[in-house]
């Protein structure tokens, strides 16, 4: 089994080192490399590689390389490539696991890392070939490819707000924004309802990923509900409401990311 791959890394020397090791494995076929979010997304969508080696702690923060790239891939692809994180930081591993990445390699990369990776890929491929999933309603079997596609479809995150035995379930797609209120957080839904959770905004920032992005000490916004961003007045407007949320200078890079993220979609600037 051959595996085409793309390297996403803002360090040219690191790209060369990764490719040099990979070149010694005949089953790994290099396609291209990218050093920023936009180019990386375009390359993956254009070439549809089987593997992506991704740096998530770039030296140049303007490259916008992070795990958010995986979220973007789910918006366009039913089946995303296998993601292999390559970084020098161990403390990002837990967050990466939440994205179900295939592997997490610590730089400097070594040949043994790639030996283990290729063995893991071969085992995974073999398992996919021999596993048949039987439909509960028919006698037909679902093909391994179809089964993998079904598994890879990302479901919406459900938030469970617990209070004195009460379990309130909220579909994350219905949340417009989170607002800090001392040691609690108000969750604003798209129907106008506000639910209070007795957790800090920092707690939600730690457990949530894109499309939920911190824009202010008091706000985390769902970028899917942004209708307008006014950088001059430092305001984000919420769709179908009169609500305007401020963003602060300390989170300006997150606003830049949102603007960049929008531009990578089906987008025309007039």
PDB file of C-alpha atoms in Angstrom:
ATOM      1  CA  UNK A   1       0.000   0.000   0.000  1.00  0.00           C
ATOM      2  CA  UNK A   2       1.391   3.409  -1.013  1.00  0.00           C
ATOM      3  CA  UNK A   3       0.691   6.589   0.934  1.00  0.00           C
ATOM      4  CA  UNK A   4       0.891  10.003  -0.703  1.00  0.00           C
ATOM      5  CA  UNK A   5       1.694  12.775   1.757  1.00  0.00           C
ATOM      6  CA  UNK A   6       1.945  16.536   2.209  1.00  0.00           C
ATOM      7  CA  UNK A   7       4.153  18.319   4.760  1.00  0.00           C
ATOM      8  CA  UNK A   8       2.679  21.373   6.512  1.00  0.00           C
ATOM      9  CA  UNK A   9       5.408  23.242   8.397  1.00  0.00           C
ATOM     10  CA  UNK A  10       6.611  26.861   8.488  1.00  0.00           C
ATOM     11  CA  UNK A  11      10.234  25.821   9.110  1.00  0.00           C
ATOM     12  CA  UNK A  12      11.962  25.021   5.758  1.00  0.00           C
ATOM     13  CA  UNK A  13      14.721  23.068   7.481  1.00  0.00           C
ATOM     14  CA  UNK A  14      12.169  20.956   9.318  1.00  0.00           C
ATOM     15  CA  UNK A  15      10.355  20.245   6.037  1.00  0.00           C
ATOM     16  CA  UNK A  16      13.597  18.988   4.476  1.00  0.00           C
ATOM     17  CA  UNK A  17      14.369  16.770   7.480  1.00  0.00           C
ATOM     18  CA  UNK A  18      10.886  15.235   7.467  1.00  0.00           C
ATOM     19  CA  UNK A  19      11.063  14.580   3.736  1.00  0.00           C
ATOM     20  CA  UNK A  20      14.580  13.143   3.985  1.00  0.00           C
ATOM     21  CA  UNK A  21      13.462  10.476   6.448  1.00  0.00           C
ATOM     22  CA  UNK A  22      10.212   9.762   4.574  1.00  0.00           C
ATOM     23  CA  UNK A  23      12.117   9.344   1.289  1.00  0.00           C
ATOM     24  CA  UNK A  24      13.773   6.232   2.692  1.00  0.00           C
ATOM     25  CA  UNK A  25      10.380   4.488   2.830  1.00  0.00           C
ATOM     26  CA  UNK A  26       9.193   3.346  -0.595  1.00  0.00           C
ATOM     27  CA  UNK A  27       5.544   3.340   0.459  1.00  0.00           C
ATOM     28  CA  UNK A  28       5.609   7.086   1.256  1.00  0.00           C
ATOM     29  CA  UNK A  29       5.216   9.352  -1.790  1.00  0.00           C
ATOM     30  CA  UNK A  30       5.845  13.078  -1.397  1.00  0.00           C
ATOM     31  CA  UNK A  31       3.401  15.483  -3.111  1.00  0.00           C
ATOM     32  CA  UNK A  32       4.147  18.990  -1.846  1.00  0.00           C
ATOM     33  CA  UNK A  33       4.731  21.195   1.192  1.00  0.00           C
ATOM     34  CA  UNK A  34       3.057  24.335   2.562  1.00  0.00           C
ATOM     35  CA  UNK A  35       4.072  26.809   5.239  1.00  0.00           C
ATOM     36  CA  UNK A  36       0.725  28.459   6.078  1.00  0.00           C
ATOM     37  CA  UNK A  37      -2.928  27.620   6.742  1.00  0.00           C
ATOM     38  CA  UNK A  38      -4.357  28.876   3.460  1.00  0.00           C
ATOM     39  CA  UNK A  39      -1.847  27.119   1.193  1.00  0.00           C
ATOM     40  CA  UNK A  40      -2.080  23.957   3.288  1.00  0.00           C
ATOM     41  CA  UNK A  41      -5.854  23.767   2.976  1.00  0.00           C
ATOM     42  CA  UNK A  42      -5.730  24.386  -0.773  1.00  0.00           C
ATOM     43  CA  UNK A  43      -3.029  21.736  -1.289  1.00  0.00           C
ATOM     44  CA  UNK A  44      -4.937  19.089   0.647  1.00  0.00           C
ATOM     45  CA  UNK A  45      -8.198  19.779  -1.171  1.00  0.00           C
ATOM     46  CA  UNK A  46      -6.427  19.765  -4.553  1.00  0.00           C
ATOM     47  CA  UNK A  47      -4.343  16.612  -4.116  1.00  0.00           C
ATOM     48  CA  UNK A  48      -6.331  14.637  -1.517  1.00  0.00           C
ATOM     49  CA  UNK A  49      -3.256  12.976   0.052  1.00  0.00           C
ATOM     50  CA  UNK A  50      -3.522   9.946   2.301  1.00  0.00           C
ATOM     51  CA  UNK A  51      -1.240  11.505   4.938  1.00  0.00           C
ATOM     52  CA  UNK A  52      -0.590  15.011   6.233  1.00  0.00           C
ATOM     53  CA  UNK A  53       2.415  15.804   8.430  1.00  0.00           C
ATOM     54  CA  UNK A  54       1.263  18.866  10.393  1.00  0.00           C
ATOM     55  CA  UNK A  55       3.181  21.275  12.623  1.00  0.00           C
ATOM     56  CA  UNK A  56       0.772  22.830  15.181  1.00  0.00           C
ATOM     57  CA  UNK A  57       3.193  25.091  17.064  1.00  0.00           C
ATOM     58  CA  UNK A  58       4.721  27.227  14.288  1.00  0.00           C
ATOM     59  CA  UNK A  59       7.589  29.647  14.832  1.00  0.00           C
ATOM     60  CA  UNK A  60       5.713  32.220  12.747  1.00  0.00           C
ATOM     61  CA  UNK A  61       2.255  32.745  14.290  1.00  0.00           C
ATOM     62  CA  UNK A  62       1.119  34.515  11.095  1.00  0.00           C
ATOM     63  CA  UNK A  63       1.170  31.140   9.363  1.00  0.00           C
ATOM     64  CA  UNK A  64      -1.950  30.221  11.421  1.00  0.00           C
ATOM     65  CA  UNK A  65      -0.872  26.582  11.550  1.00  0.00           C
ATOM     66  CA  UNK A  66      -2.794  24.714  14.240  1.00  0.00           C
ATOM     67  CA  UNK A  67      -5.280  21.926  14.847  1.00  0.00           C
ATOM     68  CA  UNK A  68      -7.945  24.256  13.443  1.00  0.00           C
ATOM     69  CA  UNK A  69      -6.857  23.075  10.000  1.00  0.00           C
ATOM     70  CA  UNK A  70      -8.462  19.713  10.787  1.00  0.00           C
ATOM     71  CA  UNK A  71     -11.791  21.414  11.508  1.00  0.00           C
ATOM     72  CA  UNK A  72     -11.592  23.107   8.113  1.00  0.00           C
ATOM     73  CA  UNK A  73     -11.023  19.765   6.375  1.00  0.00           C
ATOM     74  CA  UNK A  74     -14.191  18.339   7.924  1.00  0.00           C
ATOM     75  CA  UNK A  75     -16.171  21.151   6.310  1.00  0.00           C
ATOM     76  CA  UNK A  76     -15.093  20.055   2.823  1.00  0.00           C
ATOM     77  CA  UNK A  77     -14.305  16.340   2.995  1.00  0.00           C
ATOM     78  CA  UNK A  78     -16.315  13.317   4.094  1.00  0.00           C
ATOM     79  CA  UNK A  79     -13.084  11.439   4.655  1.00  0.00           C
ATOM     80  CA  UNK A  80     -10.051  13.429   5.708  1.00  0.00           C
ATOM     81  CA  UNK A  81      -6.400  12.311   5.353  1.00  0.00           C
ATOM     82  CA  UNK A  82      -4.642  10.671   8.258  1.00  0.00           C
ATOM     83  CA  UNK A  83      -3.062  13.485  10.267  1.00  0.00           C
ATOM     84  CA  UNK A  84       0.404  13.025  11.797  1.00  0.00           C
ATOM     85  CA  UNK A  85       1.371  15.832  14.151  1.00  0.00           C
ATOM     86  CA  UNK A  86       5.066  16.795  14.058  1.00  0.00           C
ATOM     87  CA  UNK A  87       6.072  19.280  16.744  1.00  0.00           C
ATOM     88  CA  UNK A  88       8.614  19.845  19.496  1.00  0.00           C
ATOM     89  CA  UNK A  89       5.993  20.354  22.234  1.00  0.00           C
ATOM     90  CA  UNK A  90       4.649  17.405  24.194  1.00  0.00           C
ATOM     91  CA  UNK A  91       1.983  19.435  26.018  1.00  0.00           C
ATOM     92  CA  UNK A  92      -0.200  19.737  22.902  1.00  0.00           C
ATOM     93  CA  UNK A  93      -0.693  15.966  22.692  1.00  0.00           C
ATOM     94  CA  UNK A  94      -3.904  15.815  24.748  1.00  0.00           C
ATOM     95  CA  UNK A  95      -5.623  18.400  22.577  1.00  0.00           C
ATOM     96  CA  UNK A  96      -4.437  16.594  19.440  1.00  0.00           C
ATOM     97  CA  UNK A  97      -5.928  13.328  20.704  1.00  0.00           C
ATOM     98  CA  UNK A  98      -9.342  15.010  20.793  1.00  0.00           C
ATOM     99  CA  UNK A  99      -8.996  15.459  17.029  1.00  0.00           C
ATOM    100  CA  UNK A 100      -8.318  11.723  16.592  1.00  0.00           C
ATOM    101  CA  UNK A 101      -4.977  12.274  14.867  1.00  0.00           C
ATOM    102  CA  UNK A 102      -3.186   9.157  13.634  1.00  0.00           C
ATOM    103  CA  UNK A 103       0.129   9.878  15.345  1.00  0.00           C
ATOM    104  CA  UNK A 104       1.970  12.514  17.382  1.00  0.00           C
ATOM    105  CA  UNK A 105       5.704  12.717  16.610  1.00  0.00           C
ATOM    106  CA  UNK A 106       8.126  14.782  18.662  1.00  0.00           C
ATOM    107  CA  UNK A 107      10.859  16.683  16.845  1.00  0.00           C
ATOM    108  CA  UNK A 108      13.608  16.052  16.025  1.00  0.00           C
ATOM    109  CA  UNK A 109      12.058  13.203  14.041  1.00  0.00           C
ATOM    110  CA  UNK A 110      13.845   9.875  13.871  1.00  0.00           C
ATOM    111  CA  UNK A 111      13.723   6.966  11.451  1.00  0.00           C
ATOM    112  CA  UNK A 112      12.188   4.711  14.106  1.00  0.00           C
ATOM    113  CA  UNK A 113       9.194   7.089  14.283  1.00  0.00           C
ATOM    114  CA  UNK A 114       8.480   6.429  10.618  1.00  0.00           C
ATOM    115  CA  UNK A 115       9.009   2.687  10.979  1.00  0.00           C
ATOM    116  CA  UNK A 116       6.360   2.608  13.702  1.00  0.00           C
ATOM    117  CA  UNK A 117       4.093   4.862  11.649  1.00  0.00           C
ATOM    118  CA  UNK A 118       4.244   2.718   8.498  1.00  0.00           C
ATOM    119  CA  UNK A 119       3.627  -0.448  10.521  1.00  0.00           C
ATOM    120  CA  UNK A 120       0.629   1.214  12.150  1.00  0.00           C
ATOM    121  CA  UNK A 121      -0.718   2.287   8.749  1.00  0.00           C
ATOM    122  CA  UNK A 122      -0.322  -1.206   7.305  1.00  0.00           C
ATOM    123  CA  UNK A 123      -2.089  -2.750  10.293  1.00  0.00           C
ATOM    124  CA  UNK A 124      -4.916  -0.224  10.022  1.00  0.00           C
ATOM    125  CA  UNK A 125      -5.312  -0.953   6.312  1.00  0.00           C
ATOM    126  CA  UNK A 126      -5.411  -4.695   6.971  1.00  0.00           C
ATOM    127  CA  UNK A 127      -8.036  -4.254   9.672  1.00  0.00           C
ATOM    128  CA  UNK A 128     -10.178  -2.170   7.304  1.00  0.00           C
ATOM    129  CA  UNK A 129     -10.033  -4.948   4.706  1.00  0.00           C
ATOM    130  CA  UNK A 130     -11.123  -7.753   7.000  1.00  0.00           C
ATOM    131  CA  UNK A 131     -13.785  -5.962   9.055  1.00  0.00           C
ATOM    132  CA  UNK A 132     -17.329  -6.112   7.662  1.00  0.00           C
ATOM    133  CA  UNK A 133     -20.106  -4.203   9.372  1.00  0.00           C
ATOM    134  CA  UNK A 134     -23.533  -5.803   9.063  1.00  0.00           C
ATOM    135  CA  UNK A 135     -26.563  -3.535   8.772  1.00  0.00           C
ATOM    136  CA  UNK A 136     -29.060  -4.149  11.630  1.00  0.00           C
ATOM    137  CA  UNK A 137     -32.015  -3.873   9.234  1.00  0.00           C
ATOM    138  CA  UNK A 138     -30.785  -5.978   6.296  1.00  0.00           C
ATOM    139  CA  UNK A 139     -28.592  -8.924   5.509  1.00  0.00           C
ATOM    140  CA  UNK A 140     -26.285  -6.742   3.427  1.00  0.00           C
ATOM    141  CA  UNK A 141     -22.754  -5.925   4.507  1.00  0.00           C
ATOM    142  CA  UNK A 142     -21.333  -2.435   4.348  1.00  0.00           C
ATOM    143  CA  UNK A 143     -18.009  -2.193   2.542  1.00  0.00           C
ATOM    144  CA  UNK A 144     -14.924  -1.259   4.588  1.00  0.00           C
ATOM    145  CA  UNK A 145     -14.567   2.003   2.632  1.00  0.00           C
ATOM    146  CA  UNK A 146     -18.188   2.983   3.296  1.00  0.00           C
ATOM    147  CA  UNK A 147     -17.811   2.050   6.940  1.00  0.00           C
ATOM    148  CA  UNK A 148     -14.706   4.218   7.255  1.00  0.00           C
ATOM    149  CA  UNK A 149     -16.500   7.155   5.643  1.00  0.00           C
ATOM    150  CA  UNK A 150     -19.397   6.784   8.074  1.00  0.00           C
ATOM    151  CA  UNK A 151     -17.036   6.667  11.045  1.00  0.00           C
ATOM    152  CA  UNK A 152     -15.138   9.748   9.889  1.00  0.00           C
ATOM    153  CA  UNK A 153     -18.200  11.980   9.592  1.00  0.00           C
ATOM    154  CA  UNK A 154     -17.850  14.404  12.442  1.00  0.00           C
ATOM    155  CA  UNK A 155     -20.878  14.721  14.693  1.00  0.00           C
ATOM    156  CA  UNK A 156     -21.879  17.926  16.410  1.00  0.00           C
ATOM    157  CA  UNK A 157     -20.542  18.324  19.927  1.00  0.00           C
ATOM    158  CA  UNK A 158     -23.211  18.112  22.636  1.00  0.00           C
ATOM    159  CA  UNK A 159     -22.701  20.140  25.811  1.00  0.00           C
ATOM    160  CA  UNK A 160     -24.268  18.750  28.986  1.00  0.00           C
ATOM    161  CA  UNK A 161     -24.877  21.450  31.615  1.00  0.00           C
ATOM    162  CA  UNK A 162     -25.343  19.733  34.979  1.00  0.00           C
ATOM    163  CA  UNK A 163     -26.853  21.389  38.042  1.00  0.00           C
ATOM    164  CA  UNK A 164     -28.274  19.608  41.098  1.00  0.00           C
ATOM    165  CA  UNK A 165     -29.281  16.484  39.220  1.00  0.00           C
ATOM    166  CA  UNK A 166     -30.546  18.383  36.174  1.00  0.00           C
ATOM    167  CA  UNK A 167     -28.869  17.457  32.881  1.00  0.00           C
ATOM    168  CA  UNK A 168     -29.403  20.034  30.140  1.00  0.00           C
ATOM    169  CA  UNK A 169     -28.187  18.948  26.674  1.00  0.00           C
ATOM    170  CA  UNK A 170     -27.231  21.643  24.166  1.00  0.00           C
ATOM    171  CA  UNK A 171     -26.239  21.039  20.546  1.00  0.00           C
ATOM    172  CA  UNK A 172     -23.111  23.122  19.968  1.00  0.00           C
ATOM    173  CA  UNK A 173     -24.365  24.254  16.554  1.00  0.00           C
ATOM    174  CA  UNK A 174     -27.162  26.159  18.336  1.00  0.00           C
ATOM    175  CA  UNK A 175     -24.740  28.243  20.439  1.00  0.00           C
ATOM    176  CA  UNK A 176     -24.042  31.802  19.228  1.00  0.00           C
ATOM    177  CA  UNK A 177     -21.598  32.879  21.919  1.00  0.00           C
ATOM    178  CA  UNK A 178     -20.439  32.470  25.513  1.00  0.00           C
ATOM    179  CA  UNK A 179     -20.328  35.443  27.882  1.00  0.00           C
ATOM    180  CA  UNK A 180     -18.339  35.539  31.117  1.00  0.00           C
ATOM    181  CA  UNK A 181     -20.196  36.420  34.330  1.00  0.00           C
ATOM    182  CA  UNK A 182     -17.708  36.307  37.196  1.00  0.00           C
ATOM    183  CA  UNK A 183     -17.242  32.572  37.974  1.00  0.00           C
ATOM    184  CA  UNK A 184     -20.095  31.457  35.742  1.00  0.00           C
ATOM    185  CA  UNK A 185     -20.733  31.672  31.988  1.00  0.00           C
ATOM    186  CA  UNK A 186     -23.904  32.602  30.106  1.00  0.00           C
ATOM    187  CA  UNK A 187     -24.494  30.517  26.978  1.00  0.00           C
ATOM    188  CA  UNK A 188     -26.463  32.438  24.330  1.00  0.00           C
ATOM    189  CA  UNK A 189     -28.454  30.246  21.915  1.00  0.00           C
ATOM    190  CA  UNK A 190     -29.701  31.066  18.432  1.00  0.00           C
ATOM    191  CA  UNK A 191     -33.308  31.135  19.675  1.00  0.00           C
ATOM    192  CA  UNK A 192     -32.531  33.931  22.135  1.00  0.00           C
ATOM    193  CA  UNK A 193     -32.429  31.665  25.188  1.00  0.00           C
ATOM    194  CA  UNK A 194     -29.619  32.158  27.711  1.00  0.00           C
ATOM    195  CA  UNK A 195     -28.395  29.252  29.846  1.00  0.00           C
ATOM    196  CA  UNK A 196     -26.037  29.732  32.786  1.00  0.00           C
ATOM    197  CA  UNK A 197     -23.230  27.243  33.394  1.00  0.00           C
ATOM    198  CA  UNK A 198     -21.235  27.362  36.613  1.00  0.00           C
ATOM    199  CA  UNK A 199     -17.889  27.175  34.868  1.00  0.00           C
ATOM    200  CA  UNK A 200     -15.536  30.010  33.953  1.00  0.00           C
ATOM    201  CA  UNK A 201     -15.076  31.219  30.393  1.00  0.00           C
ATOM    202  CA  UNK A 202     -11.479  29.988  30.599  1.00  0.00           C
ATOM    203  CA  UNK A 203     -12.813  26.471  31.191  1.00  0.00           C
ATOM    204  CA  UNK A 204     -14.878  26.619  27.986  1.00  0.00           C
ATOM    205  CA  UNK A 205     -11.926  28.056  26.068  1.00  0.00           C
ATOM    206  CA  UNK A 206      -9.849  25.045  27.127  1.00  0.00           C
ATOM    207  CA  UNK A 207     -12.376  22.387  26.082  1.00  0.00           C
ATOM    208  CA  UNK A 208     -13.860  23.930  22.908  1.00  0.00           C
ATOM    209  CA  UNK A 209     -12.293  24.118  19.458  1.00  0.00           C
ATOM    210  CA  UNK A 210     -13.122  25.836  16.173  1.00  0.00           C
ATOM    211  CA  UNK A 211     -15.738  27.221  15.399  1.00  0.00           C
ATOM    212  CA  UNK A 212     -15.644  28.527  19.000  1.00  0.00           C
ATOM    213  CA  UNK A 213     -12.977  31.221  19.248  1.00  0.00           C
ATOM    214  CA  UNK A 214     -12.051  33.575  22.111  1.00  0.00           C
ATOM    215  CA  UNK A 215     -12.281  37.223  21.000  1.00  0.00           C
ATOM    216  CA  UNK A 216     -12.364  39.076  24.336  1.00  0.00           C
ATOM    217  CA  UNK A 217     -11.825  38.490  28.051  1.00  0.00           C
ATOM    218  CA  UNK A 218     -15.615  38.209  28.276  1.00  0.00           C
ATOM    219  CA  UNK A 219     -16.570  36.450  25.026  1.00  0.00           C
ATOM    220  CA  UNK A 220     -16.119  33.253  23.041  1.00  0.00           C
ATOM    221  CA  UNK A 221     -17.926  33.428  19.716  1.00  0.00           C
ATOM    222  CA  UNK A 222     -19.190  30.784  17.318  1.00  0.00           C
ATOM    223  CA  UNK A 223     -17.704  32.035  14.040  1.00  0.00           C
ATOM    224  CA  UNK A 224     -20.611  30.459  12.146  1.00  0.00           C
ATOM    225  CA  UNK A 225     -22.902  33.121  13.617  1.00  0.00           C
ATOM    226  CA  UNK A 226     -20.752  36.089  12.608  1.00  0.00           C
ATOM    227  CA  UNK A 227     -22.482  38.327  10.076  1.00  0.00           C
ATOM    228  CA  UNK A 228     -19.988  41.168  10.090  1.00  0.00           C
ATOM    229  CA  UNK A 229     -16.576  42.095  11.489  1.00  0.00           C
ATOM    230  CA  UNK A 230     -15.745  45.789  11.838  1.00  0.00           C
ATOM    231  CA  UNK A 231     -12.035  46.012  12.569  1.00  0.00           C
ATOM    232  CA  UNK A 232     -12.146  49.804  12.928  1.00  0.00           C
ATOM    233  CA  UNK A 233     -14.691  49.660  15.751  1.00  0.00           C
ATOM    234  CA  UNK A 234     -13.450  46.288  17.032  1.00  0.00           C
ATOM    235  CA  UNK A 235     -16.910  44.710  16.801  1.00  0.00           C
ATOM    236  CA  UNK A 236     -18.392  41.386  15.676  1.00  0.00           C
ATOM    237  CA  UNK A 237     -22.060  41.346  14.657  1.00  0.00           C
ATOM    238  CA  UNK A 238     -24.230  38.289  15.346  1.00  0.00           C
ATOM    239  CA  UNK A 239     -26.431  37.017  12.502  1.00  0.00           C
ATOM    240  CA  UNK A 240     -30.149  37.894  12.571  1.00  0.00           C
ATOM    241  CA  UNK A 241     -29.790  39.962  15.761  1.00  0.00           C
ATOM    242  CA  UNK A 242     -28.792  43.461  16.844  1.00  0.00           C
ATOM    243  CA  UNK A 243     -26.063  42.030  19.088  1.00  0.00           C
ATOM    244  CA  UNK A 244     -22.554  43.421  18.654  1.00  0.00           C
ATOM    245  CA  UNK A 245     -19.697  41.821  20.550  1.00  0.00           C
ATOM    246  CA  UNK A 246     -16.426  43.685  21.112  1.00  0.00           C
ATOM    247  CA  UNK A 247     -13.071  42.071  20.463  1.00  0.00           C
ATOM    248  CA  UNK A 248      -9.889  43.178  22.191  1.00  0.00           C
ATOM    249  CA  UNK A 249      -6.382  43.801  20.891  1.00  0.00           C
ATOM    250  CA  UNK A 250      -5.037  40.848  22.838  1.00  0.00           C
ATOM    251  CA  UNK A 251      -7.256  38.541  20.743  1.00  0.00           C
ATOM    252  CA  UNK A 252      -6.763  40.341  17.431  1.00  0.00           C
ATOM    253  CA  UNK A 253      -4.870  37.354  16.012  1.00  0.00           C
ATOM    254  CA  UNK A 254      -7.997  35.247  16.541  1.00  0.00           C
ATOM    255  CA  UNK A 255     -10.033  37.788  14.566  1.00  0.00           C
ATOM    256  CA  UNK A 256      -7.410  37.652  11.809  1.00  0.00           C
ATOM    257  CA  UNK A 257      -7.769  33.876  11.802  1.00  0.00           C
ATOM    258  CA  UNK A 258     -11.575  34.127  11.465  1.00  0.00           C
ATOM    259  CA  UNK A 259     -11.252  36.542   8.541  1.00  0.00           C
ATOM    260  CA  UNK A 260      -8.712  34.236   6.898  1.00  0.00           C
ATOM    261  CA  UNK A 261     -10.939  31.237   7.556  1.00  0.00           C
ATOM    262  CA  UNK A 262     -13.902  32.889   5.842  1.00  0.00           C
ATOM    263  CA  UNK A 263     -11.735  33.748   2.831  1.00  0.00           C
ATOM    264  CA  UNK A 264     -10.849  30.064   2.398  1.00  0.00           C
ATOM    265  CA  UNK A 265     -14.495  29.102   1.912  1.00  0.00           C
ATOM    266  CA  UNK A 266     -16.770  29.558  -1.123  1.00  0.00           C
ATOM    267  CA  UNK A 267     -16.020  33.256  -1.107  1.00  0.00           C
ATOM    268  CA  UNK A 268     -16.173  36.357  -3.294  1.00  0.00           C
ATOM    269  CA  UNK A 269     -14.788  39.669  -2.138  1.00  0.00           C
ATOM    270  CA  UNK A 270     -16.488  42.731  -3.648  1.00  0.00           C
TER     271      UNK A 270
END
